[in-house]
PDB file of C-alpha atoms in Angstrom:
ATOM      1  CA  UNK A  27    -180.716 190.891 -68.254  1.00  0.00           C
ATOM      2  CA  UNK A  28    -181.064 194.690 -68.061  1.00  0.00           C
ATOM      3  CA  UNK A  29    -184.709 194.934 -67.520  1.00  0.00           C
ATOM      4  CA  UNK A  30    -183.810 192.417 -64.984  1.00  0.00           C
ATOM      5  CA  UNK A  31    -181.548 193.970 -63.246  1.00  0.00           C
ATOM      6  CA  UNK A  32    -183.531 197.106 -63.198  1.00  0.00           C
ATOM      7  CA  UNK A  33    -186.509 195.626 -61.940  1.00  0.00           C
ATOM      8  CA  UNK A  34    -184.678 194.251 -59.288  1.00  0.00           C
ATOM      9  CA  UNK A  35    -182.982 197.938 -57.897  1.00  0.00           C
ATOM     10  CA  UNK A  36    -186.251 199.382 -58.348  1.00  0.00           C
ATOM     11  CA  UNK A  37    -187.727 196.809 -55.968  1.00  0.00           C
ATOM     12  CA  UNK A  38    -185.102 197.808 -53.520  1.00  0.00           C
ATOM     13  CA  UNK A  39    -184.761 201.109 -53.481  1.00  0.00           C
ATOM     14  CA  UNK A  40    -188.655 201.780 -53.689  1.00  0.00           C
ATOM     15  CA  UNK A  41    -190.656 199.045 -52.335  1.00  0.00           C
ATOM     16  CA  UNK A  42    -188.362 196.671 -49.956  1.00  0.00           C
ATOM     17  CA  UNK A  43    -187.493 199.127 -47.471  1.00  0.00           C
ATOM     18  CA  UNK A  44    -184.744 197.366 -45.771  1.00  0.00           C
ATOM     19  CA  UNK A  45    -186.167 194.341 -45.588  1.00  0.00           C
ATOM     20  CA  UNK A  46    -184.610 190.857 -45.958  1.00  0.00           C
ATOM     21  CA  UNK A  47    -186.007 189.247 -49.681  1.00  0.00           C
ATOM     22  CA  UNK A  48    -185.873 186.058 -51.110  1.00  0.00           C
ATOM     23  CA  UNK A  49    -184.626 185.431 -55.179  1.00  0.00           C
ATOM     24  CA  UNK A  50    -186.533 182.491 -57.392  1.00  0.00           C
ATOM     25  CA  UNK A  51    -186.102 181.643 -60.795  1.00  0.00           C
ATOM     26  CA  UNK A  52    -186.318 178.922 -63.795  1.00  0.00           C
ATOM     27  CA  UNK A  53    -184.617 178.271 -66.663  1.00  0.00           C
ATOM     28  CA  UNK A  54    -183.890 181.416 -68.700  1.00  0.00           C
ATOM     29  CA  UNK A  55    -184.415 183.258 -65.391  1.00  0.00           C
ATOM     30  CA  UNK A  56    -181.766 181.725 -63.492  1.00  0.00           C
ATOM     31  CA  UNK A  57    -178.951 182.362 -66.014  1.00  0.00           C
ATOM     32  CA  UNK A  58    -180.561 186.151 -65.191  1.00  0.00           C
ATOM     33  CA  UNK A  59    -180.038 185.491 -62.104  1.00  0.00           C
ATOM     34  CA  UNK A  60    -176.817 183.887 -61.507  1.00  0.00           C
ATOM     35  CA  UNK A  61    -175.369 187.017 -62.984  1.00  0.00           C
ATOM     36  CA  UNK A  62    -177.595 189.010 -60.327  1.00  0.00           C
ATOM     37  CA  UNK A  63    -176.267 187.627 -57.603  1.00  0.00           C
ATOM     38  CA  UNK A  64    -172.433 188.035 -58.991  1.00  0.00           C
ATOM     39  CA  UNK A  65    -173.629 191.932 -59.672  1.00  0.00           C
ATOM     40  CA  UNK A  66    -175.466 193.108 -57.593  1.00  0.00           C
ATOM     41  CA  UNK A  67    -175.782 190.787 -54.616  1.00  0.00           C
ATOM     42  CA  UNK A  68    -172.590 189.069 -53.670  1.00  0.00           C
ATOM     43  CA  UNK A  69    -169.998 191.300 -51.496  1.00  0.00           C
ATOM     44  CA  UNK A  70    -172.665 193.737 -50.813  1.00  0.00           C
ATOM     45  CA  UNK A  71    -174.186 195.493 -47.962  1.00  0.00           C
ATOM     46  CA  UNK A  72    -177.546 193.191 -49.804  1.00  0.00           C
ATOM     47  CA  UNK A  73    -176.221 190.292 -48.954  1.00  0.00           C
ATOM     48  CA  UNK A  74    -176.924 190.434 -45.348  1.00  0.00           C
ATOM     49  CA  UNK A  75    -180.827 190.839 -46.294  1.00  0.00           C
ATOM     50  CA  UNK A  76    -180.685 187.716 -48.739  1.00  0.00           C
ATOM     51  CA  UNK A  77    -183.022 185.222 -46.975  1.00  0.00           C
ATOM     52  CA  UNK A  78    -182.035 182.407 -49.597  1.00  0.00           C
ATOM     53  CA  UNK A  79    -181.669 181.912 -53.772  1.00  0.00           C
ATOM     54  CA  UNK A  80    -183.880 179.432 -55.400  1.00  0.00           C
ATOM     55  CA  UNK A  81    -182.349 179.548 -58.891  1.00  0.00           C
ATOM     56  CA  UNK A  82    -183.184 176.481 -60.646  1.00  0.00           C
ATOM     57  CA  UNK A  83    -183.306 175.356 -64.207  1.00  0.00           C
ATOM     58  CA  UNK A  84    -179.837 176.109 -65.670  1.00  0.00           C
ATOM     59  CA  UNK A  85    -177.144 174.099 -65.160  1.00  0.00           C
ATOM     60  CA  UNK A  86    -175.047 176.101 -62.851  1.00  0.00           C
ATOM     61  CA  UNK A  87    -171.530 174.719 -62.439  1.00  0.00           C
ATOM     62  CA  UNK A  88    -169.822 174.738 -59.261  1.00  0.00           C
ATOM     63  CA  UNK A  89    -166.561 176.712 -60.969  1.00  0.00           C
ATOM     64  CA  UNK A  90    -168.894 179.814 -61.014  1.00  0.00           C
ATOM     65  CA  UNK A  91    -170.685 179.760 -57.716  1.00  0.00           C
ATOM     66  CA  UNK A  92    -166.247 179.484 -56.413  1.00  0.00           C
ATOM     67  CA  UNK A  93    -166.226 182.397 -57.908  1.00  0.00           C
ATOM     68  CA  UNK A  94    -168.342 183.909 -54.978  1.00  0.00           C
ATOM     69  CA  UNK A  95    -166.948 186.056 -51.999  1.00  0.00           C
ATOM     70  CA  UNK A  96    -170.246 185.636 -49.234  1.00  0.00           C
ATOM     71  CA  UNK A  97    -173.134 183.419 -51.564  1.00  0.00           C
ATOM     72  CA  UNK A  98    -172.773 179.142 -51.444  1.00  0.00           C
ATOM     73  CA  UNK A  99    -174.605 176.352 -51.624  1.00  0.00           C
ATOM     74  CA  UNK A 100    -176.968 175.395 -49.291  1.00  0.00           C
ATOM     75  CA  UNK A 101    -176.611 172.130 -47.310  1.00  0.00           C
ATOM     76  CA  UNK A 102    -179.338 172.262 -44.655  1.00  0.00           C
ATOM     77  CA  UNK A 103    -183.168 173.190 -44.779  1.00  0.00           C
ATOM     78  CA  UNK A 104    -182.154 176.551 -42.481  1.00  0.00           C
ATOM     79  CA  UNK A 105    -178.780 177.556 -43.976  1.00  0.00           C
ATOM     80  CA  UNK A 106    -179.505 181.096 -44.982  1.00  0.00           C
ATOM     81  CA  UNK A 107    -177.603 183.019 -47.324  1.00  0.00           C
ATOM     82  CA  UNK A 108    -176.643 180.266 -49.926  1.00  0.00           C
ATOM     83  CA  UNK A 109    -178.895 178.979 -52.900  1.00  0.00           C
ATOM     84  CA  UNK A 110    -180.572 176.191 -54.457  1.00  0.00           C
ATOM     85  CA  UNK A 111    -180.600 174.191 -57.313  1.00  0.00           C
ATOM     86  CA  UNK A 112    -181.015 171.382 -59.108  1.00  0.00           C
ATOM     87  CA  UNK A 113    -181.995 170.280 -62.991  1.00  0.00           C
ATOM     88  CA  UNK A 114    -184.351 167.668 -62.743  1.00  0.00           C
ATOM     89  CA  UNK A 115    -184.390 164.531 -64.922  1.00  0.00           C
ATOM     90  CA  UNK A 116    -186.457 161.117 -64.989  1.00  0.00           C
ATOM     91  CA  UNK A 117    -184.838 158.271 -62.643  1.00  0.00           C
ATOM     92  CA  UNK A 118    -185.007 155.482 -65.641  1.00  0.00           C
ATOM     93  CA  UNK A 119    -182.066 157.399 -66.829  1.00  0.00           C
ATOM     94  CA  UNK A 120    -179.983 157.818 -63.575  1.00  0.00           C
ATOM     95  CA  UNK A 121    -177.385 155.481 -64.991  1.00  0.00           C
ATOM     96  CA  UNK A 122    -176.878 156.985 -68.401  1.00  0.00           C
ATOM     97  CA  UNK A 123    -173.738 159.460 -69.087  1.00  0.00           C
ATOM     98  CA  UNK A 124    -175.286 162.871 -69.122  1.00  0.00           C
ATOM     99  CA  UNK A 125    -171.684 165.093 -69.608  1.00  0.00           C
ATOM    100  CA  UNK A 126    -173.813 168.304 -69.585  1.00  0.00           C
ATOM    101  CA  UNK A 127    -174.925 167.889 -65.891  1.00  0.00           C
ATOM    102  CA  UNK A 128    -171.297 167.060 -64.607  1.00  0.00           C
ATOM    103  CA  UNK A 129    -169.758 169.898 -62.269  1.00  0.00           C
ATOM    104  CA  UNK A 130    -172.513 171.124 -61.808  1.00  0.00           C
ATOM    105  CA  UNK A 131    -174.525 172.286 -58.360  1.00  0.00           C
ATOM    106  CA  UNK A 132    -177.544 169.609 -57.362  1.00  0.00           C
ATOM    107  CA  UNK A 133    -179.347 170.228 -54.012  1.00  0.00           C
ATOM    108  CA  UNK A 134    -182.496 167.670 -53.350  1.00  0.00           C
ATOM    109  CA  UNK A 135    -185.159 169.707 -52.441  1.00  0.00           C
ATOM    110  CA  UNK A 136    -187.077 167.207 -50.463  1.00  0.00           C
ATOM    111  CA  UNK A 137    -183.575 166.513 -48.037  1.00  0.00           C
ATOM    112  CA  UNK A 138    -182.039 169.904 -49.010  1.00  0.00           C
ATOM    113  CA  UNK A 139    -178.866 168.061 -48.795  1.00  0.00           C
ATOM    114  CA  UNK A 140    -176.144 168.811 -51.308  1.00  0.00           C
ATOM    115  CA  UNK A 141    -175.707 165.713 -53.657  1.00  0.00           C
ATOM    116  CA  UNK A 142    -176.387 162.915 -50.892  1.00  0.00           C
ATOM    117  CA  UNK A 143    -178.832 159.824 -50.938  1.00  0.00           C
ATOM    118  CA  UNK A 144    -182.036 159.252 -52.730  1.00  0.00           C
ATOM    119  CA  UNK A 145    -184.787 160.836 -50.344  1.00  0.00           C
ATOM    120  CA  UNK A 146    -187.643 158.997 -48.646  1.00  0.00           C
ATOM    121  CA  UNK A 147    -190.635 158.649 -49.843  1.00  0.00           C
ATOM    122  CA  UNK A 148    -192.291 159.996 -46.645  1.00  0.00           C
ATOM    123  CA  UNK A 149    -190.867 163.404 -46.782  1.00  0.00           C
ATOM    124  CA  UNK A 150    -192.198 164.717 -49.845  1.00  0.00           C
ATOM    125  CA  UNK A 151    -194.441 167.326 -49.101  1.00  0.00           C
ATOM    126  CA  UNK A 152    -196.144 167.537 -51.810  1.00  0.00           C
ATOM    127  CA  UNK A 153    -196.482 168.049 -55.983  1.00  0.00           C
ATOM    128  CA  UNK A 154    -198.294 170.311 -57.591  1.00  0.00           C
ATOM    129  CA  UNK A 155    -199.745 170.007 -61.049  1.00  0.00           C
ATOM    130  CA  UNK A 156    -199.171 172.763 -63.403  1.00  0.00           C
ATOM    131  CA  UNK A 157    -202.200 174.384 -64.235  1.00  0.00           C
ATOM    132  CA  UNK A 158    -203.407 177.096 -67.003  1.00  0.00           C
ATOM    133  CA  UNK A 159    -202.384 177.158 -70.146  1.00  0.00           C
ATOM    134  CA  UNK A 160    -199.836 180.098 -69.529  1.00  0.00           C
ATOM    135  CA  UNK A 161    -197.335 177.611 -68.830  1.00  0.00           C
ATOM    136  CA  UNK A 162    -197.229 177.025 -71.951  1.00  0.00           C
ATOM    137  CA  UNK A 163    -196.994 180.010 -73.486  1.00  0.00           C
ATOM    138  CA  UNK A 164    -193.219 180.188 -74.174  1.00  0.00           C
ATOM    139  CA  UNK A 165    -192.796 182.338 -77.280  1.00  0.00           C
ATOM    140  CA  UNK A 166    -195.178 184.428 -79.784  1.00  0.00           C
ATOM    141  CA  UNK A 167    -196.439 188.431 -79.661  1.00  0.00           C
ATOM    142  CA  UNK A 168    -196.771 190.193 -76.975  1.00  0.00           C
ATOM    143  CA  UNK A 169    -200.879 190.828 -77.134  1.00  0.00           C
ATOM    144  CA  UNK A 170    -203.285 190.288 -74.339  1.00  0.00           C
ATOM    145  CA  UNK A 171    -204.278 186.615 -74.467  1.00  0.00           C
ATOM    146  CA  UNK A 172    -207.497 187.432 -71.628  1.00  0.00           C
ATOM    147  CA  UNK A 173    -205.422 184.270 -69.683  1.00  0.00           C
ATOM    148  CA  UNK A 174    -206.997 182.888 -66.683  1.00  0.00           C
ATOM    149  CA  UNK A 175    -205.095 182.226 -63.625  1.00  0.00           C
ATOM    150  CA  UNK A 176    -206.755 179.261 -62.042  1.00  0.00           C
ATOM    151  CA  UNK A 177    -206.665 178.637 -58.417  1.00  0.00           C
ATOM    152  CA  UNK A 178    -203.456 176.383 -57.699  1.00  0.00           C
ATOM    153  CA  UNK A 179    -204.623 172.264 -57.332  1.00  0.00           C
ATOM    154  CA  UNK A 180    -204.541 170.163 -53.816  1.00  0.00           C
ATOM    155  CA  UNK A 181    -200.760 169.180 -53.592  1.00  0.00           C
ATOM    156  CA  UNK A 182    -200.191 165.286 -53.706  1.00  0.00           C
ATOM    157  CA  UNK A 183    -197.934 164.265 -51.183  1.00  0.00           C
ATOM    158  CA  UNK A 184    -195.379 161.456 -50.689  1.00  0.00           C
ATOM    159  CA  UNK A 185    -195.821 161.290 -54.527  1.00  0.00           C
ATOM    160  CA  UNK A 186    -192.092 161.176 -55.179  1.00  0.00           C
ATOM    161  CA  UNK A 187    -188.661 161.115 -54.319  1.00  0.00           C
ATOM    162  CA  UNK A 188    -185.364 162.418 -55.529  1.00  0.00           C
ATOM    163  CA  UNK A 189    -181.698 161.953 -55.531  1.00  0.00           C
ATOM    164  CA  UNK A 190    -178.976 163.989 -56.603  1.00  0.00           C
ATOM    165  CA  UNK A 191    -176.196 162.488 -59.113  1.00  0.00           C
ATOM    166  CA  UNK A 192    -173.472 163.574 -61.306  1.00  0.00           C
ATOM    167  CA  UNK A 193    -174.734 167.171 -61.421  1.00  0.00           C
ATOM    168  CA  UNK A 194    -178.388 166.110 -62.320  1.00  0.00           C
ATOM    169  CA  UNK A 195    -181.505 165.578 -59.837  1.00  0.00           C
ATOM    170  CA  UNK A 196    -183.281 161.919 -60.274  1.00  0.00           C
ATOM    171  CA  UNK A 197    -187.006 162.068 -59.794  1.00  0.00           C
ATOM    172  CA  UNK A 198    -189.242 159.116 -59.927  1.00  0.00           C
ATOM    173  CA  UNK A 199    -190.574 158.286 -63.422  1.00  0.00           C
ATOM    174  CA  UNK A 200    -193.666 160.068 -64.371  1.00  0.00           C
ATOM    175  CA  UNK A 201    -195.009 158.024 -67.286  1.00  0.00           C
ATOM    176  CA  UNK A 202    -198.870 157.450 -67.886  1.00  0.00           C
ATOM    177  CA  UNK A 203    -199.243 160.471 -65.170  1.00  0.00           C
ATOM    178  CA  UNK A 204    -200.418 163.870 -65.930  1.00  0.00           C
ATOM    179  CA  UNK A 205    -197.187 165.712 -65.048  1.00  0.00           C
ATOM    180  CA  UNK A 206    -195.386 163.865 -67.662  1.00  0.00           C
ATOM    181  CA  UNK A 207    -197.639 166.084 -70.280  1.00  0.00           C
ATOM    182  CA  UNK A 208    -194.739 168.508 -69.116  1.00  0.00           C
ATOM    183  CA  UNK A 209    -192.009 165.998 -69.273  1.00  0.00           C
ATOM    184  CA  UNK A 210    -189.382 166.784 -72.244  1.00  0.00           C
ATOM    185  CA  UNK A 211    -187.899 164.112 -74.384  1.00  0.00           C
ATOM    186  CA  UNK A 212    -184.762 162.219 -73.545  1.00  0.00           C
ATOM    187  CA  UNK A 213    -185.912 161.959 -69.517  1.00  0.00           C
ATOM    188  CA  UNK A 214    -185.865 165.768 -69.372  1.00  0.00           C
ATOM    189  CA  UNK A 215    -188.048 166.950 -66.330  1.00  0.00           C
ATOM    190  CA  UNK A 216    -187.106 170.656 -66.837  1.00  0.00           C
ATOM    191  CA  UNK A 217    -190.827 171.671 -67.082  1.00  0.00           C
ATOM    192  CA  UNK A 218    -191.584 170.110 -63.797  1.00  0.00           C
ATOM    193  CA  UNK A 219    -188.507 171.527 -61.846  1.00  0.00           C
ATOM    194  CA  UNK A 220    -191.147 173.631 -59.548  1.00  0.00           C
ATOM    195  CA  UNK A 221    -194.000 171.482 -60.286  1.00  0.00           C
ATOM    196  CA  UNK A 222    -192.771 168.253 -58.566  1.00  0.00           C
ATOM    197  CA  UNK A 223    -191.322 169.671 -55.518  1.00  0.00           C
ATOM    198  CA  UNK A 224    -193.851 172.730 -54.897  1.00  0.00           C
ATOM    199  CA  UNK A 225    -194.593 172.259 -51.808  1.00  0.00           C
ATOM    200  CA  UNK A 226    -191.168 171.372 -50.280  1.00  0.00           C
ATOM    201  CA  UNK A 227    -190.001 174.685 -51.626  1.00  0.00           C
ATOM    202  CA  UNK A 228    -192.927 176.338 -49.927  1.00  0.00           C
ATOM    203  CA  UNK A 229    -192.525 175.282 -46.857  1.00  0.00           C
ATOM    204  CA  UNK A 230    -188.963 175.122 -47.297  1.00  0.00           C
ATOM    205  CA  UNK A 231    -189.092 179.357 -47.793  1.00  0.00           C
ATOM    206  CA  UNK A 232    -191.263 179.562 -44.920  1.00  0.00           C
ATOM    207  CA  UNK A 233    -188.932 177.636 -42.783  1.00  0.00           C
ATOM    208  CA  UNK A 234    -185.875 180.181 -44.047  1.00  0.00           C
ATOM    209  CA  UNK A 235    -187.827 183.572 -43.262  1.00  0.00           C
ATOM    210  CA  UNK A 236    -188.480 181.639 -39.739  1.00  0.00           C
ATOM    211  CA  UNK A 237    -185.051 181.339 -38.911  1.00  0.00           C
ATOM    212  CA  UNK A 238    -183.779 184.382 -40.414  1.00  0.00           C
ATOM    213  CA  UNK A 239    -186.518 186.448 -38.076  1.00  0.00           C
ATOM    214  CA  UNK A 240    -185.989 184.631 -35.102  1.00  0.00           C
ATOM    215  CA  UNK A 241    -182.078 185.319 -35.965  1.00  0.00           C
ATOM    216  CA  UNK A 242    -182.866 188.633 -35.306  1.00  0.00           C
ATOM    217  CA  UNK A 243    -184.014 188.759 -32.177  1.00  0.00           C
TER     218      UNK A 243
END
């Protein structure tokens, strides 16, 4: 978390010049991050710069995010000032007892709705298939691998839809398609958090840094 957190002031004090700034994560990154935002971000003069919080991946409970003086949850594509989240698992297992997801924060990043209905097809903006080997590359030494960032593929869109329940996000089933090569075991769509929903978060940050410009006018 240090080099974290001292990555992050650094950013501020010598390359964001006052400008408003947008936080992402996954997984190990958002338990960084949670604890960011308590720090460093939360009932601070920062706060008023913080476009939005995409911190998904990590099961964050809705106990902690009380906890908060200025930062919530968002419930509308141009709420500004709150984060997102959502751990995403495979919908042929939306009925099963999952007690690790319970309590905790779930916003469907196709409605942007907290909890709420399963989305429509329609809106999805599009998927994005996770691509170079990097993605991969979770543990091991820290030695140049010569890796080759590959240009992002052409999003598929209306290619699925979502719903948020009991702490967990539902997404349709991905068997016998590519993404489920990043699918874990037990319906776990972890590896696909980003992947599925790409381009509703794009857009989704665009829209935010729209209305928090035209807020200042």
């Amino acid at each position: 978390y240090q080099d974290v957190k001292t990555a992050f002031k650094y950013f501020i004090e010598k390359f964001n010049n006052g400008r408003p700034f947008i936080l992402a994560s996954h997984s190990q990154g958002t338990h960084h991050s949670i604890r960011l935002l308590a720090e460093e971000i939360d009932d601070s003069d920062l706060y008023s710069r913080l476009v939005g919080a995409y911190i998904i991946g990590g099961t964050i409970s809705k106990d902690w995010l009380n906890q908060m003086k200025d930062i919530g949850v968002c419930d509308s594509s141009k709420q500004l000032g709150c984060l997102v989240h959502w751990d995403t698992m495979n919908v042929t297992h939306i009925n099963k007892e999952m007690p690790i997801y319970v309590g905790n924060i779930c916003v469907n990043p196709i409605t942007w709705k907290n909890e709420g209905s399963l989305s429509d097809l329609v809106d999805a903006k599009g998927a994005v298939y996770v691509s170079g080997d990097f993605a991969l590359e979770f543990s091991g030494s820290d030695e140049p691998k010569n890796m080759v960032f590959n240009d992002l593929e052409s999003p598929k869109t209306q290619y699925v839809q979502a719903q948020c329940k009991g702490g967990a996000l539902f997404a349709s089933d991905q068997s016998g398609t590519r993404f489920q090569s990043f699918a874990g075991s037990a319906g776990n769509y972890h590896g696909l958090d980003y992947a599925l929903f790409y381009m509703d978060i794009r857009e989704n940050a665009k829209l935010k840094v729209k209305t928090y410009l035209n807020n200042l006018k």
